[in-house]
Coordinates of C-alpha atoms in Angstrom, one line a residue:
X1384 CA -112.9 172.5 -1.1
X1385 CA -116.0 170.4 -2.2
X1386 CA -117.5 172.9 -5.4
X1387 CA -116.3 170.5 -7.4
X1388 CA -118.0 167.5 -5.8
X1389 CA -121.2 169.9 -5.2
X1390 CA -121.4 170.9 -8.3
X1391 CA -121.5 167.2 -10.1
X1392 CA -123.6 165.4 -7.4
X1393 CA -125.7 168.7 -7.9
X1394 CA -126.5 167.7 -11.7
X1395 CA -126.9 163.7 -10.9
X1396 CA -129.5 164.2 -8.3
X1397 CA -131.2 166.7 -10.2
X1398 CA -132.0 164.4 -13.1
X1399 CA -133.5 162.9 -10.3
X1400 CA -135.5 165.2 -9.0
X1401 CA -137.3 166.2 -12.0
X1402 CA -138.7 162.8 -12.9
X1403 CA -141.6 161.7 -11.6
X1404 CA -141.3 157.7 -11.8
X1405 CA -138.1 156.2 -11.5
X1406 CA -136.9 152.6 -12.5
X1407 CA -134.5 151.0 -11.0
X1408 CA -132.2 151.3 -13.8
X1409 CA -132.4 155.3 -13.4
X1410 CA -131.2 155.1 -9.7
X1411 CA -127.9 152.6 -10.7
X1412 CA -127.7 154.9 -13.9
X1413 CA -127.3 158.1 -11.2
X1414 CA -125.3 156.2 -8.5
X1415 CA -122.5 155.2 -11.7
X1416 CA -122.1 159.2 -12.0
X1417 CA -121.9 159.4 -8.4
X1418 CA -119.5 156.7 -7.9
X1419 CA -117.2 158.6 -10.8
X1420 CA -117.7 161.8 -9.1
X1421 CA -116.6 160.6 -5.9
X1422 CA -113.3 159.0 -7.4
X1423 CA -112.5 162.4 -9.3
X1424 CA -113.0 164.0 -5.9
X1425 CA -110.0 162.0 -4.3
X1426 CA -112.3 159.8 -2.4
X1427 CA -110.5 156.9 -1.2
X1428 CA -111.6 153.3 -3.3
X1429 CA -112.8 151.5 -0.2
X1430 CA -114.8 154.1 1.0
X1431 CA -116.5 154.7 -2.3
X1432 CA -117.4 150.8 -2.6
X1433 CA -118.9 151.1 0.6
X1434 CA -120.9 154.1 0.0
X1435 CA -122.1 153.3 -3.5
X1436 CA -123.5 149.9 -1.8
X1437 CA -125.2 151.5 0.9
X1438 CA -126.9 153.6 -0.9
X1439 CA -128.1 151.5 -4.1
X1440 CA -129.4 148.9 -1.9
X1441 CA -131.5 151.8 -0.1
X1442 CA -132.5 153.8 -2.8
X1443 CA -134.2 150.8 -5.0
X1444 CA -136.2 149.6 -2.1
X1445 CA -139.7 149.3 -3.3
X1446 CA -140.5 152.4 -0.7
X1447 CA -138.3 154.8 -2.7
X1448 CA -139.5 153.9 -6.1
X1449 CA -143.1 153.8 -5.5
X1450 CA -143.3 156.9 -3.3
X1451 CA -144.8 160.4 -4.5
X1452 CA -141.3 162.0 -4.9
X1453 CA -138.8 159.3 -5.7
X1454 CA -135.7 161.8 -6.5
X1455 CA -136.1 163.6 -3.4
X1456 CA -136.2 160.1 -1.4
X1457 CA -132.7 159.6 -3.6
X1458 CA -131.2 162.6 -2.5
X1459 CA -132.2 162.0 1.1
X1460 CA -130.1 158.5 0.9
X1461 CA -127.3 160.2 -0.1
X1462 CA -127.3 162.6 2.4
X1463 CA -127.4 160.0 5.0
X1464 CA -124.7 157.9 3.3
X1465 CA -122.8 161.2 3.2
X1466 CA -123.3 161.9 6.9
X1467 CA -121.9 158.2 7.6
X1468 CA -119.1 158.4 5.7
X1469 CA -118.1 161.5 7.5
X1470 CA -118.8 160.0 10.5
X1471 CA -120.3 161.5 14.2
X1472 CA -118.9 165.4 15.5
X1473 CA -117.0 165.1 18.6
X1474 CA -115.7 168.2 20.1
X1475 CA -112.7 168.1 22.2
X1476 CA -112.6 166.0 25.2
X1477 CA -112.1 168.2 28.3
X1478 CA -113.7 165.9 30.7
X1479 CA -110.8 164.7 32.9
X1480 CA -108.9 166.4 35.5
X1481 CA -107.3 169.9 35.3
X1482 CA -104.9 170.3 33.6
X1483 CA -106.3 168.7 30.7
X1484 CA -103.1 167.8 28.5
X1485 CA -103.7 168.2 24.5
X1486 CA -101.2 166.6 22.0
X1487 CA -100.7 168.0 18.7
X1488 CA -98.6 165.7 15.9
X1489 CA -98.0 165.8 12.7
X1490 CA -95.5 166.3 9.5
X1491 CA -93.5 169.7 9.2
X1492 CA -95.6 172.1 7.2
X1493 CA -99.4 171.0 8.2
X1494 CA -99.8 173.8 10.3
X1495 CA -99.5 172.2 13.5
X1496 CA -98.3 175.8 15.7
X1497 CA -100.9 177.9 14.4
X1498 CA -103.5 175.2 14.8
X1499 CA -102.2 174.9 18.1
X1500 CA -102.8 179.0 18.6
X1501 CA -106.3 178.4 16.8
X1502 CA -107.8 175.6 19.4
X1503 CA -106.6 177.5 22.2
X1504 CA -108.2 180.2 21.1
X1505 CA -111.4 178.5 20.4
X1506 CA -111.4 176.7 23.9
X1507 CA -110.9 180.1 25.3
X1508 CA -113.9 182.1 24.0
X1509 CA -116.1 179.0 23.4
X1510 CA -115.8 177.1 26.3
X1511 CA -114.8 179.5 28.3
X1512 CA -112.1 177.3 29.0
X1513 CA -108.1 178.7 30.6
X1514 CA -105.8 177.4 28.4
X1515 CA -101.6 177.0 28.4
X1516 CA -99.7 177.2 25.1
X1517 CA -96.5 174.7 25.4
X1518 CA -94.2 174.4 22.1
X1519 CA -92.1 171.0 22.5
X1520 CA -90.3 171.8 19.0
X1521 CA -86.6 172.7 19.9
X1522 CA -85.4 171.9 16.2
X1523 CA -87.3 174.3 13.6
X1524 CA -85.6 177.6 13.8
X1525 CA -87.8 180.2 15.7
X1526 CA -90.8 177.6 16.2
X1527 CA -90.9 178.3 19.9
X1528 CA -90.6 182.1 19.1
X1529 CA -93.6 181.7 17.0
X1530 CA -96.1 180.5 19.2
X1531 CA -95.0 183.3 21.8
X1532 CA -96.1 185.5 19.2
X1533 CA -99.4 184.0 18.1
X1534 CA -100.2 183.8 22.2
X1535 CA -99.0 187.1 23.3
X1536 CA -101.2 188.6 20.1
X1537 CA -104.3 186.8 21.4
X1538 CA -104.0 187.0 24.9
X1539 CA -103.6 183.3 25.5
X1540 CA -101.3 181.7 28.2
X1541 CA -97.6 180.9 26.6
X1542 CA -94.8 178.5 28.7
X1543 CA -91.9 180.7 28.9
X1544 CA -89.0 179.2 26.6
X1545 CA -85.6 177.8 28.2
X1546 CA -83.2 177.7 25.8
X1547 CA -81.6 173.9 25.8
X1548 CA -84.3 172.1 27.3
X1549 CA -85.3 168.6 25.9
X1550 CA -89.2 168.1 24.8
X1551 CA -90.1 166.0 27.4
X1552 CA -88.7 168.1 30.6
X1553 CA -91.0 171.2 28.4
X1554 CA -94.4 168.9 28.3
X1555 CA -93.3 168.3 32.0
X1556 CA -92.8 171.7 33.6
X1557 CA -96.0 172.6 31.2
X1558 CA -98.1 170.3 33.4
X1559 CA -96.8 171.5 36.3
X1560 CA -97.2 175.4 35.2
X1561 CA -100.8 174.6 34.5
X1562 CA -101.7 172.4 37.8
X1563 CA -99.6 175.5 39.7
X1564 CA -101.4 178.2 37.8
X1565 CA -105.3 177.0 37.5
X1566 CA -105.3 176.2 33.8
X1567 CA -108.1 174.2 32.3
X1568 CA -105.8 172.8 29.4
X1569 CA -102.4 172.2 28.4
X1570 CA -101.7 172.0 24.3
X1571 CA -98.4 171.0 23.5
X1572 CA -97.5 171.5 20.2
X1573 CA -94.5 168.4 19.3
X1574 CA -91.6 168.9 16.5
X1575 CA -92.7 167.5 12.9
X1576 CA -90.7 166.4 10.2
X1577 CA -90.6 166.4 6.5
X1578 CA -91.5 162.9 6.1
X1579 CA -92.5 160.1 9.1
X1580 CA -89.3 158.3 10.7
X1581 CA -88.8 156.2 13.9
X1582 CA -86.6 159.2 15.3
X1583 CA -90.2 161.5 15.1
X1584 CA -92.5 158.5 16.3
X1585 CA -90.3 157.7 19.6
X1586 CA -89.9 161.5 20.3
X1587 CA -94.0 161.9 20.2
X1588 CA -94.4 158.2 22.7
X1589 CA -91.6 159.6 24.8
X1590 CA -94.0 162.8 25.3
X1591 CA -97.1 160.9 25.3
X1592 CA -95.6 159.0 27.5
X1593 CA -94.6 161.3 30.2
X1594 CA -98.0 163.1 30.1
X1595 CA -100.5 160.3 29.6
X1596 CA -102.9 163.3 26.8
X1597 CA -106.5 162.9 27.3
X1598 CA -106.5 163.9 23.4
X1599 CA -104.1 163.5 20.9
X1600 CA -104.9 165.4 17.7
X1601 CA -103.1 165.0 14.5
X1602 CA -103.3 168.1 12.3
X1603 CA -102.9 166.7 8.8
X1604 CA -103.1 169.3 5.4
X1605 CA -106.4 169.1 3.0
X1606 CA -104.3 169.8 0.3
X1607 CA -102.4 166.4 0.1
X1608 CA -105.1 164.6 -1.0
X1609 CA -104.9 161.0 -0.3
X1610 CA -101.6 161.1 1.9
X1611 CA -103.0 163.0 4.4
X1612 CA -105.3 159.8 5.2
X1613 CA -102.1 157.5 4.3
X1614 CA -99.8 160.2 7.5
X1615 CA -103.0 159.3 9.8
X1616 CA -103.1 155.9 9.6
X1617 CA -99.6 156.0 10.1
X1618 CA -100.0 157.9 12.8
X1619 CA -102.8 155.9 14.1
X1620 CA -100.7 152.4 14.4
X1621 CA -97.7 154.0 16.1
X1622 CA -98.8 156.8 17.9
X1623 CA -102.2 156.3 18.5
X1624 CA -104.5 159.4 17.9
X1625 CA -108.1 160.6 19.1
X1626 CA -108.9 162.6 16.6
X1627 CA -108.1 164.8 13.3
X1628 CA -107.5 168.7 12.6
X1629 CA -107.6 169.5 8.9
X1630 CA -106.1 172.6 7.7
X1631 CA -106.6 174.7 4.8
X1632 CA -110.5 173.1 4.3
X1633 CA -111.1 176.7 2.5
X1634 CA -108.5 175.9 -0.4
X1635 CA -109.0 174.4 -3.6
X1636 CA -108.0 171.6 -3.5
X1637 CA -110.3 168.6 -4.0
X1638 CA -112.3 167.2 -0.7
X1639 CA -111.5 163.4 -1.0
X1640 CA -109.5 163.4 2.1
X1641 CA -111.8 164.5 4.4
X1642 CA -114.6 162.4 3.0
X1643 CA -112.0 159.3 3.4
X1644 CA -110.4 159.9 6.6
X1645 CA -113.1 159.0 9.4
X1646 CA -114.0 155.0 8.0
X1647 CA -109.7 154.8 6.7
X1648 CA -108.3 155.9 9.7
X1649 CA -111.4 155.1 12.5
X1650 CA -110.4 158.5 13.8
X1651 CA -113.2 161.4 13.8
X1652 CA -112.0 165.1 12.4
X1653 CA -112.8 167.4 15.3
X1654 CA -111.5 170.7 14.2
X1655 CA -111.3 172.4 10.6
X1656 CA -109.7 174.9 9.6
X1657 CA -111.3 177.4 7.5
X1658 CA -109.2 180.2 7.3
X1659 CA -105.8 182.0 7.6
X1660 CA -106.5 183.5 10.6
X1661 CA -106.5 182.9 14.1
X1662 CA -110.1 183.1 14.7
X1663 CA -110.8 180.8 11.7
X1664 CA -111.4 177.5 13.3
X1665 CA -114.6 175.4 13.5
X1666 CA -116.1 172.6 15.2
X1667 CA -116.4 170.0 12.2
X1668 CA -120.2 169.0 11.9
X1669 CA -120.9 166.6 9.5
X1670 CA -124.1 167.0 8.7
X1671 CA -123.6 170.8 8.1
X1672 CA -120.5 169.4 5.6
X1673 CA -123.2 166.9 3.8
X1674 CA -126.1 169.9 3.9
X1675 CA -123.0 172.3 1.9
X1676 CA -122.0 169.4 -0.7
X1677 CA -125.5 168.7 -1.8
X1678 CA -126.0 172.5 -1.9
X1679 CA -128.3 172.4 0.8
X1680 CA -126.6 175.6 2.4
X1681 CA -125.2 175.8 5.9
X1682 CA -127.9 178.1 7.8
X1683 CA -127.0 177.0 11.2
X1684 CA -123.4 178.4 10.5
X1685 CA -124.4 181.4 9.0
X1686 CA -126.7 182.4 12.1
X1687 CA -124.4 181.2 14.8
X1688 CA -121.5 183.6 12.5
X1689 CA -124.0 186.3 12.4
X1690 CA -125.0 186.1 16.2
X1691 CA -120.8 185.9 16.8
X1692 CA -119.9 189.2 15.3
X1693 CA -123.6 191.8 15.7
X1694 CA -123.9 192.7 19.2
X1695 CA -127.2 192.8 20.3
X1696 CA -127.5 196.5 22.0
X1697 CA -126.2 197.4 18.5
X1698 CA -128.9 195.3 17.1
X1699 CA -132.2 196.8 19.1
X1700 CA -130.7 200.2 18.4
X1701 CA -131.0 199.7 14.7
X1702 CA -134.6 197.8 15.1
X1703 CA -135.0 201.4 17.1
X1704 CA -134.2 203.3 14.6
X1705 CA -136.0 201.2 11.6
X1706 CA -139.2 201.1 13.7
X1707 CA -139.5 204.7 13.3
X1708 CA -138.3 204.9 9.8
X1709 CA -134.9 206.0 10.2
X1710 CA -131.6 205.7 8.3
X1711 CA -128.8 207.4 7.4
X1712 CA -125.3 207.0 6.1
X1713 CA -124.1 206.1 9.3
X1714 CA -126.5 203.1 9.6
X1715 CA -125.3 201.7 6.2
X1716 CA -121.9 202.5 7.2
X1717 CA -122.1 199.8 10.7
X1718 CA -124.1 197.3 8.2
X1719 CA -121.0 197.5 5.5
X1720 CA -118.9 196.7 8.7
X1721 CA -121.2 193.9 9.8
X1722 CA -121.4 192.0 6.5
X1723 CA -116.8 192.3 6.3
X1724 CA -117.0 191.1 9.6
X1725 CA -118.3 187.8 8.9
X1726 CA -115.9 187.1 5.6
X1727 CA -116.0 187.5 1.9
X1728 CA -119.3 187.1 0.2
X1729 CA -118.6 183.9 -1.3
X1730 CA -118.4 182.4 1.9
X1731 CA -121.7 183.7 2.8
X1732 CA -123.2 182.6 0.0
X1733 CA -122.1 179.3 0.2
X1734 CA -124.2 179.0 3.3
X1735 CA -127.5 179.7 1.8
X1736 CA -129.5 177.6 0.1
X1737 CA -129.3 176.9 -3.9
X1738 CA -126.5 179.6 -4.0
X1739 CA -124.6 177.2 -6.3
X1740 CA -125.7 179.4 -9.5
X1741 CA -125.6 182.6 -8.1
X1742 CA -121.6 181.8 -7.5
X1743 CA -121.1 181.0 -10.1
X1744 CA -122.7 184.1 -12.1
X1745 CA -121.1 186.1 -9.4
X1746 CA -117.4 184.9 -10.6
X1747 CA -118.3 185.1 -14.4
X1748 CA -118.9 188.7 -14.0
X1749 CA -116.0 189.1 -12.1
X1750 CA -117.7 191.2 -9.0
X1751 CA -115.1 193.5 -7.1
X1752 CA -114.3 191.5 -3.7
X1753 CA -113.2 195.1 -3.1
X1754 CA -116.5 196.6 -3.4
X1755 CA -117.8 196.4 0.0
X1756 CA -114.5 198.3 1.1
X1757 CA -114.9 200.8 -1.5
X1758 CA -118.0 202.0 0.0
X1759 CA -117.2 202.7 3.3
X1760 CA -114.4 204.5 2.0
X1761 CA -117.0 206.6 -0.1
X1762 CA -118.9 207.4 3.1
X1763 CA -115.3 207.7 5.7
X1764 CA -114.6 210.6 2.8
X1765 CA -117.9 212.8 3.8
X1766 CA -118.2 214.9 6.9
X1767 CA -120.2 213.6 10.0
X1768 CA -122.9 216.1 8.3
X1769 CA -123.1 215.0 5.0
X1770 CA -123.6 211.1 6.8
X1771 CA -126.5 212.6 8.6
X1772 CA -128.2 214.5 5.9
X1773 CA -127.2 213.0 2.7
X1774 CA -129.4 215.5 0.9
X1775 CA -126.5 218.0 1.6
X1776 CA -124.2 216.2 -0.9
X1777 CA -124.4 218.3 -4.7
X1778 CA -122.1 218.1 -7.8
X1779 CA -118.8 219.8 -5.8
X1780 CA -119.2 217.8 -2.5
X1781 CA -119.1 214.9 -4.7
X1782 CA -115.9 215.6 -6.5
X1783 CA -114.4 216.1 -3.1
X1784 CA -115.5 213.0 -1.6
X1785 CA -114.4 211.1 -5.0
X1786 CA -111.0 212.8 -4.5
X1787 CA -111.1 212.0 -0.8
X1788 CA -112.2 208.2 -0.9
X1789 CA -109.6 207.8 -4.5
X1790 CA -112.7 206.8 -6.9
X1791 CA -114.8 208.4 -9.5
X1792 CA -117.9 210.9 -8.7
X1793 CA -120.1 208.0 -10.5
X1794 CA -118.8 205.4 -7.6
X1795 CA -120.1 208.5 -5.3
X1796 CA -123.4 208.5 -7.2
X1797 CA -123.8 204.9 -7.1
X1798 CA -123.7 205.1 -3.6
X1799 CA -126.0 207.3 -3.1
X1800 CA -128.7 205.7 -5.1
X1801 CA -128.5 202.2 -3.0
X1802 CA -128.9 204.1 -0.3
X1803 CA -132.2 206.0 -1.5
X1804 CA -133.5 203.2 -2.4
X1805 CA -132.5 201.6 1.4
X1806 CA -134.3 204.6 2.9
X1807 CA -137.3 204.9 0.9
X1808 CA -138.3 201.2 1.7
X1809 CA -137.5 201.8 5.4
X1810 CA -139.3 204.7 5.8
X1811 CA -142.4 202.7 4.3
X1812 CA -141.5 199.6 7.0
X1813 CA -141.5 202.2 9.6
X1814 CA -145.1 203.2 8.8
X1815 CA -146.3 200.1 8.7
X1816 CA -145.8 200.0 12.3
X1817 CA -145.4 197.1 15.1
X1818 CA -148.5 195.1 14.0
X1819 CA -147.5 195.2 10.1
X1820 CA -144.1 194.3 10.6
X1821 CA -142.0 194.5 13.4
X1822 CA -144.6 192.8 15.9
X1823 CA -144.7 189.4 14.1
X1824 CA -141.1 189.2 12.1
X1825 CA -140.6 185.2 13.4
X1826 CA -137.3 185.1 15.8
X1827 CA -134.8 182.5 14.2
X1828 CA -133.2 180.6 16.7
X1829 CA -130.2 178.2 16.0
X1830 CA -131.5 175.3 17.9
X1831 CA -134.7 175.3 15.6
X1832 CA -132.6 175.8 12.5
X1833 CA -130.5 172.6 13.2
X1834 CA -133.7 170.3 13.7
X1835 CA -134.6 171.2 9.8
X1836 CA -137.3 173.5 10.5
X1837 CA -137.6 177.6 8.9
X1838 CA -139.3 180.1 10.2
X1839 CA -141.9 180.9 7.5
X1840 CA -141.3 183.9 5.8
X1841 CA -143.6 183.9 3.5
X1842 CA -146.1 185.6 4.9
X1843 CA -144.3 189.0 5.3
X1844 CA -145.9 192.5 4.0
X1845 CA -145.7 193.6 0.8
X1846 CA -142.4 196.0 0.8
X1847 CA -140.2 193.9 3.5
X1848 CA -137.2 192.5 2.5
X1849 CA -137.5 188.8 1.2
X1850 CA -141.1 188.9 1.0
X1851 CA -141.9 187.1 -2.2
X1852 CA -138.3 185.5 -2.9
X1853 CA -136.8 189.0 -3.5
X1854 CA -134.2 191.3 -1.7
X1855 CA -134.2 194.9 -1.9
X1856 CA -132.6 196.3 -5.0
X1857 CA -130.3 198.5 -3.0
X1858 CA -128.7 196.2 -0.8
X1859 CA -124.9 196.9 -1.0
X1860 CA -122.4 195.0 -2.5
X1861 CA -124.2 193.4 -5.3
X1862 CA -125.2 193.1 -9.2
X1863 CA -125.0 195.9 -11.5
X1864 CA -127.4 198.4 -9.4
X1865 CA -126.3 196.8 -5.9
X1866 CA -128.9 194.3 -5.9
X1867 CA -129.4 190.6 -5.4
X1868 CA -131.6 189.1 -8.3
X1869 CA -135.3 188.9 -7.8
X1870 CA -135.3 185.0 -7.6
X1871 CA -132.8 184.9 -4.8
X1872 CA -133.0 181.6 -3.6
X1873 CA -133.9 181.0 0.7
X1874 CA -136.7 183.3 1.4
X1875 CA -140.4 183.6 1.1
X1876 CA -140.6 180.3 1.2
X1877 CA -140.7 177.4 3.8
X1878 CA -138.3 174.6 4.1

């Protein structure tokens, strides 16, 4: 949602960064194209005034202009205006008596059930939290029915549905079920409309009314822009509302809304929602949002992603396995599965560092997003053997695992070379042995990552991965021979 406004505050501030002296007429020069790029973004007019202020008056202090590196001062004052525009992450407030009620509002359309499904979830397997599923909405056909589904599917508690009942005798009997039954929290997803109207407002106080919610989130769709911040204020004045969920975050549209919403509406966002499915709901952070604009990557994310889906016996078995110089088909099989596990490559990518260019390249030469997928069908088509001992596979095993798998014998031969190429690195690594490599490979822990501060890789032994700014050429699912380029930005370097 924010490439667009990455991409242009990306070329302002690095006009910057390549000067060494700046005048004060070169900082108001930049902070004009920022101002534009803001606009184009759908950035509310108030908040861009604001923000453009802030950061001129900062920026042409006599400390910025006079110091050894003016433009990175520049982008550091737009980061922090970015960050306070965004405003402070709160996570949902839990502290208050069990059953902890949760009220969900919005229009018809914003997602408001399946958000509803996601935050449960999220409670559940973050917090560790028990949490009943309540829908209030008797007047969208099968809306109830829905939410059933979406809890029975994920194992989350569901109210059973009365057919007849009246929304606030539902957000009643909810409470009690949840007092009755231990639950932690009770989400009650209300009845939206099409458009606001009294009829919708007094329903929602009528509920709020009855069940006095510790939070009352209004789920509100990226996608429209400006009204989205024009339903929450609405929202805000008649309803009252703790916070914001914004839906469909990973879409294309442009991110004005979320930028705006916090100093319009005096409301904080406290849940995004990056994906179609139900596990695709995050914890809005705005400082990882202003690192991602100014293409500053998201590393935090990306480790806390990577710790969610690799188990860590499966981890120490591989380092097992690597130590001694092992790997086989198998092994490249359960890192294929690894990599789908946490999303499509673009996503990843837009984590790192300086991945901006590499993006783009990636879409100009119109990479497969079927690759990875392809693969592991290539080495599902070969026998538990053949995945052991891939010096087994010759010309006629080849055209039956093409056959098997649906794609050509040089697909098959592709393969095969990454993985070579994989092997005959790690069966160097493995001979280097603990002290070389294994034995002081820095551990990278979240909590150090958020404070700003790598590990330093550059140090690493000739032949390791990353060592000198470059992956192996045979890591799967990229470039012409399945490599990332040599200059691939985010390691052998220190932050």
């Amino acid at each position: 949602m924010f490439e667009g406004l990455s991409d242009r505050l990306g070329g302002v501030l690095d006009k910057l960064r390549k000067r060494g002296a700046l005048k004060e007429s070169d900082v108001k020069e930049a902070m004009r194209e920022v101002r534009v790029a803001l606009l184009e973004a759908d950035v509310a007019l108030p908040v861009v005034k604001t923000f453009i202020t802030n950061a001129t008056e900062r920026a042409v202090g006599q400390d910025v202009l006079r110091s050894v590196t003016p433009g990175q001062m520049v982008v550091k004052i737009v980061h922090d205006e970015l960050k306070n525009m965004l405003g402070e992450g709160e996570d949902i407030n839990l502290a208050s008596t069990p059953p902890v009620p949760i009220l969900m509002v919005g229009l018809q359309g914003s997602g408001k059930t399946t958000s509803s499904a996601k935050i449960a979830l999220h409670l559940t397997k973050k917090r560790n939290k028990k949490v009943l599923l309540a829908s209030l909405d008797i007047y969208r056909p099968a809306a109830q029915q829905q939410l059933k589904v979406l809890a029975d599917d994920n194992g989350l508690g569901v109210l059973p549905i009365v057919l007849g009942e009246k929304p606030v005798s539902i957000a009643k009997r909810a409470m009690d079920t949840g007092r009755k039954e231990g639950y932690d929290a009770v989400i009650l997803d209300t009845a939206g409309r099409l458009h606001i109207d009294m009829e919708l407002m007094s329903e929602v106080a009528q509920v709020r009314d009855a069940v006095n919610p510790v939070e009352t989130l209004l789920v509100t769709d990226a996608m429209t822009g400006q009204d989205s911040v024009n339903v929450a204020k609405e929202f805000a004045e008649k309803v009252g509302i703790t916070g914001i969920v914004l839906t469909r975050v990973d879409g294309d549209a442009r991110g004005g809304a979320a930028l705006s919403m916090r100093q319009i509406t005096g409301c904080p966002i406290k849940m995004i929602g990056v994906g179609e499915k139900i596990d695709e709901m995050e914890a809005f952070h705005p400082d990882r949002i202003a690192n991602r604009i100014l293409g500053m990557g998201d590393v935090v994310s990306l480790v806390e992603k990577a710790a969610e889906t690799i188990k860590a016996e499966d981890a120490e078995k591989m380092a097992k396995k690597l130590r001694k110089g092992q790997f086989d088909l198998n092994d490249l099989l359960a890192q294929l599965k690894q990599l789908q596990k946490m999303g499509d490559l673009s996503g990843i990518m837009g984590m790192l560092p300086g991945m901006g260019a590499l993006k783009k390249q990636m879409s100009q030469t119109k990479l497969d997003p079927k690759l990875l997928t392809h693969q592991e069908a290539i080495i599902l088509s070969m026998t538990p053997k053949e995945r052991e001992n891939p010096a087994l596979i010759k010309a006629s095993r080849k055209k039956r695992i093409a056959a098997g798998c649906g794609l050509s014998v040089q697909d098959v031969n592709k393969l095969l070379k990454q993985y070579q190429t994989m092997s005959t690195m790690i069966k160097k690594m493995g001979k280097m042995g603990k002290k070389g490599l294994f034995g002081g490979m820095p551990k990278i822990d979240p909590a150090m990552l958020e404070g700003g501060d790598m590990p330093d890789l550059g140090n690493l032994p000739k032949g390791f991965p990353g060592a000198g700014g470059g992956l192996p050429p045979g890591l799967p699912g990229l470039g012409g021979g399945g490599g990332l380029p040599p200059g691939f930005p985010g390691f052998g370097k220190k932050k």
